[in-house]
Amino acid sequence: MRFGLNFFPSFRPQDSTTADYYQQCLRIAERADVLGYSSIKTVEHSFYDYGGHSPNPCVFLSAVAARTRRIRLITGAVIPAFHHPAHLGGDLAMLDNMSQGRLDAGFGRAFLPKEFEVYGVPMSESRERFEEAIGMILRLWTEERVSAKGKYWNLEDVHLMPRVV
């Protein structure tokens, strides 16, 4: 059996500052790495007290990567519907490189109405955007140059750098 940690920010601002919460999580991550835990996971959520202090899992996991040596890093999940596939694919590839190949990328469709509203994405497009973005990201990670015309995004002769490890 393996053990991992899931950071889903659900603290009350009156109990702690966001900066203090992040520092506490980073100390826990360092200790988990030393103790042999297998993974650290965090999610992408914004605008809600419950989970909303995690708008960019790549930023948090980059800080974890800098403080650990072997523990796996998991985006559980990033939301492709809210990001251009080339940008999200590049962010994840960069994190994979910075962590020396320790990233396990997880994706999700999102379900919180306020996030869709703020980002200007109709919730009804969630599945289509998810599928289109994932297809493009996988191609960007595995093909030398990618051209693709989608319903929501287009790529024209894109060479993603850095490449995933």
Tab-separated table of C-alpha atoms in Angstrom:
chain	number	residue	atom	x	y	z
A	1	MET	CA	0.000	0.000	0.000
A	2	ARG	CA	1.164	3.549	-0.738
A	3	PHE	CA	0.238	6.760	1.048
A	4	GLY	CA	-0.155	10.210	-0.437
A	5	LEU	CA	-1.342	13.634	0.620
A	6	ASN	CA	-4.123	15.650	-0.996
A	7	PHE	CA	-4.002	19.400	-0.440
A	8	PHE	CA	-7.459	20.857	-0.953
A	9	PRO	CA	-7.420	24.302	0.665
A	10	SER	CA	-10.403	24.398	2.975
A	11	PHE	CA	-9.143	26.561	5.815
A	12	ARG	CA	-11.031	29.529	7.196
A	13	PRO	CA	-9.325	32.884	6.544
A	14	GLN	CA	-10.043	33.936	10.135
A	15	ASP	CA	-7.924	30.978	11.336
A	16	SER	CA	-4.875	31.561	9.139
A	17	THR	CA	-3.545	33.675	6.315
A	18	THR	CA	-3.236	32.157	2.882
A	19	ALA	CA	0.536	32.666	2.991
A	20	ASP	CA	0.757	30.799	6.313
A	21	TYR	CA	-1.412	27.990	4.929
A	22	TYR	CA	0.909	27.562	1.930
A	23	GLN	CA	3.997	27.512	4.167
A	24	GLN	CA	2.397	24.894	6.401
A	25	CYS	CA	1.599	22.739	3.351
A	26	LEU	CA	5.176	23.032	2.108
A	27	ARG	CA	6.555	21.947	5.496
A	28	ILE	CA	4.169	18.970	5.470
A	29	ALA	CA	5.273	18.097	1.921
A	30	GLU	CA	8.946	18.141	2.946
A	31	ARG	CA	8.207	15.831	5.865
A	32	ALA	CA	6.085	13.511	3.702
A	33	ASP	CA	8.990	13.160	1.266
A	34	VAL	CA	11.354	12.201	4.108
A	35	LEU	CA	8.814	9.749	5.571
A	36	GLY	CA	8.354	7.924	2.262
A	37	TYR	CA	4.910	9.105	1.205
A	38	SER	CA	4.326	8.415	-2.472
A	39	SER	CA	2.579	11.567	-3.677
A	40	ILE	CA	1.379	15.112	-3.124
A	41	LYS	CA	-1.800	16.116	-4.944
A	42	THR	CA	-3.571	19.431	-5.319
A	43	VAL	CA	-6.480	20.733	-7.361
A	44	GLU	CA	-7.396	23.786	-9.419
A	45	HIS	CA	-10.208	25.836	-7.895
A	46	SER	CA	-10.916	29.539	-7.631
A	47	PHE	CA	-13.458	31.933	-6.130
A	48	TYR	CA	-14.808	29.678	-3.352
A	49	ASP	CA	-13.831	29.535	0.311
A	50	TYR	CA	-13.784	25.734	0.014
A	51	GLY	CA	-10.830	24.905	-2.231
A	52	GLY	CA	-10.543	28.328	-3.815
A	53	HIS	CA	-7.034	29.074	-2.596
A	54	SER	CA	-5.620	26.822	-5.311
A	55	PRO	CA	-6.023	28.620	-8.645
A	56	ASN	CA	-2.821	27.163	-10.111
A	57	PRO	CA	-1.637	23.689	-9.040
A	58	CYS	CA	1.547	24.059	-11.108
A	59	VAL	CA	2.745	26.970	-8.983
A	60	PHE	CA	2.162	25.103	-5.722
A	61	LEU	CA	3.673	21.863	-7.028
A	62	SER	CA	6.731	23.754	-8.319
A	63	ALA	CA	7.371	24.933	-4.778
A	64	VAL	CA	6.917	21.351	-3.548
A	65	ALA	CA	9.318	20.078	-6.231
A	66	ALA	CA	11.987	22.526	-5.080
A	67	ARG	CA	11.743	21.224	-1.502
A	68	THR	CA	11.499	17.475	-2.157
A	69	ARG	CA	13.518	14.839	-3.989
A	70	ARG	CA	11.429	11.749	-4.721
A	71	ILE	CA	7.737	12.238	-3.954
A	72	ARG	CA	5.395	12.196	-6.990
A	73	LEU	CA	3.521	15.405	-7.817
A	74	ILE	CA	-0.097	15.118	-8.971
A	75	THR	CA	-2.384	17.710	-10.479
A	76	GLY	CA	-5.689	16.351	-9.357
A	77	ALA	CA	-6.934	18.142	-11.446
A	78	VAL	CA	-6.177	21.027	-13.754
A	79	ILE	CA	-9.110	22.302	-15.819
A	80	PRO	CA	-8.407	22.365	-19.586
A	81	ALA	CA	-11.655	24.220	-20.348
A	82	PHE	CA	-10.186	27.351	-18.749
A	83	HIS	CA	-6.770	27.305	-20.495
A	84	HIS	CA	-5.362	27.253	-24.004
A	85	PRO	CA	-3.964	23.734	-24.578
A	86	ALA	CA	-0.521	25.009	-25.625
A	87	HIS	CA	-0.241	27.103	-22.469
A	88	LEU	CA	-1.447	24.370	-20.100
A	89	GLY	CA	0.619	21.708	-21.866
A	90	GLY	CA	3.690	23.925	-21.592
A	91	ASP	CA	3.107	24.664	-17.906
A	92	LEU	CA	2.788	20.966	-17.123
A	93	ALA	CA	5.837	20.052	-19.225
A	94	MET	CA	7.873	22.708	-17.423
A	95	LEU	CA	6.793	21.352	-14.028
A	96	ASP	CA	7.653	17.822	-15.169
A	97	ASN	CA	11.152	19.010	-16.085
A	98	MET	CA	11.643	21.078	-12.936
A	99	SER	CA	10.693	18.042	-10.842
A	100	GLN	CA	12.902	15.708	-12.911
A	101	GLY	CA	9.975	13.694	-14.227
A	102	ARG	CA	7.941	13.396	-11.033
A	103	LEU	CA	4.687	14.850	-12.411
A	104	ASP	CA	1.512	12.815	-12.831
A	105	ALA	CA	-0.844	15.126	-14.704
A	106	GLY	CA	-4.508	14.799	-13.827
A	107	PHE	CA	-7.247	16.679	-15.645
A	108	GLY	CA	-10.848	17.466	-14.745
A	109	ARG	CA	-13.921	18.995	-16.365
A	110	ALA	CA	-14.836	21.373	-13.513
A	111	PHE	CA	-18.219	21.628	-11.877
A	112	LEU	CA	-18.405	24.920	-9.995
A	113	PRO	CA	-20.684	27.437	-11.746
A	114	LYS	CA	-18.805	30.542	-10.566
A	115	GLU	CA	-15.591	29.382	-12.236
A	116	PHE	CA	-17.332	28.978	-15.587
A	117	GLU	CA	-19.032	32.346	-15.161
A	118	VAL	CA	-15.842	34.245	-14.316
A	119	TYR	CA	-13.812	32.610	-17.098
A	120	GLY	CA	-16.580	33.195	-19.634
A	121	VAL	CA	-16.965	29.528	-20.497
A	122	PRO	CA	-20.473	28.073	-20.787
A	123	MET	CA	-20.763	25.048	-18.505
A	124	SER	CA	-22.475	23.207	-21.364
A	125	GLU	CA	-19.151	23.258	-23.273
A	126	SER	CA	-17.206	21.550	-20.492
A	127	ARG	CA	-17.044	18.069	-22.034
A	128	GLU	CA	-16.217	19.250	-25.563
A	129	ARG	CA	-13.523	21.639	-24.350
A	130	PHE	CA	-12.057	18.939	-22.095
A	131	GLU	CA	-11.839	16.402	-24.909
A	132	GLU	CA	-10.458	18.883	-27.442
A	133	ALA	CA	-7.823	20.259	-25.075
A	134	ILE	CA	-6.658	16.845	-23.852
A	135	GLY	CA	-6.260	15.648	-27.431
A	136	MET	CA	-4.159	18.685	-28.306
A	137	ILE	CA	-2.049	18.498	-25.142
A	138	LEU	CA	-1.237	14.829	-25.713
A	139	ARG	CA	-0.178	15.615	-29.275
A	140	LEU	CA	1.939	18.556	-28.087
A	141	TRP	CA	3.699	16.247	-25.637
A	142	THR	CA	4.349	13.443	-28.127
A	143	GLU	CA	4.721	15.012	-31.576
A	144	GLU	CA	7.530	17.245	-32.803
A	145	ARG	CA	5.219	19.789	-34.477
A	146	VAL	CA	1.465	20.056	-34.131
A	147	SER	CA	-1.157	21.692	-36.311
A	148	ALA	CA	-4.782	21.252	-35.301
A	149	LYS	CA	-8.044	23.072	-35.899
A	150	GLY	CA	-10.591	22.635	-33.171
A	151	LYS	CA	-13.922	24.126	-32.265
A	152	TYR	CA	-12.369	26.154	-29.411
A	153	TRP	CA	-8.618	26.290	-30.085
A	154	ASN	CA	-6.256	26.158	-33.041
A	155	LEU	CA	-2.600	25.218	-33.285
A	156	GLU	CA	-0.457	26.002	-36.312
A	157	ASP	CA	2.947	24.320	-36.541
A	158	VAL	CA	3.532	24.417	-32.768
A	159	HIS	CA	6.712	22.918	-31.321
A	160	LEU	CA	6.177	22.721	-27.556
A	161	MET	CA	9.160	23.457	-25.368
A	162	PRO	CA	10.126	22.134	-22.990
A	163	ARG	CA	9.177	18.569	-23.801
A	164	VAL	CA	7.895	16.290	-21.043
A	165	VAL	CA	10.505	14.071	-19.398
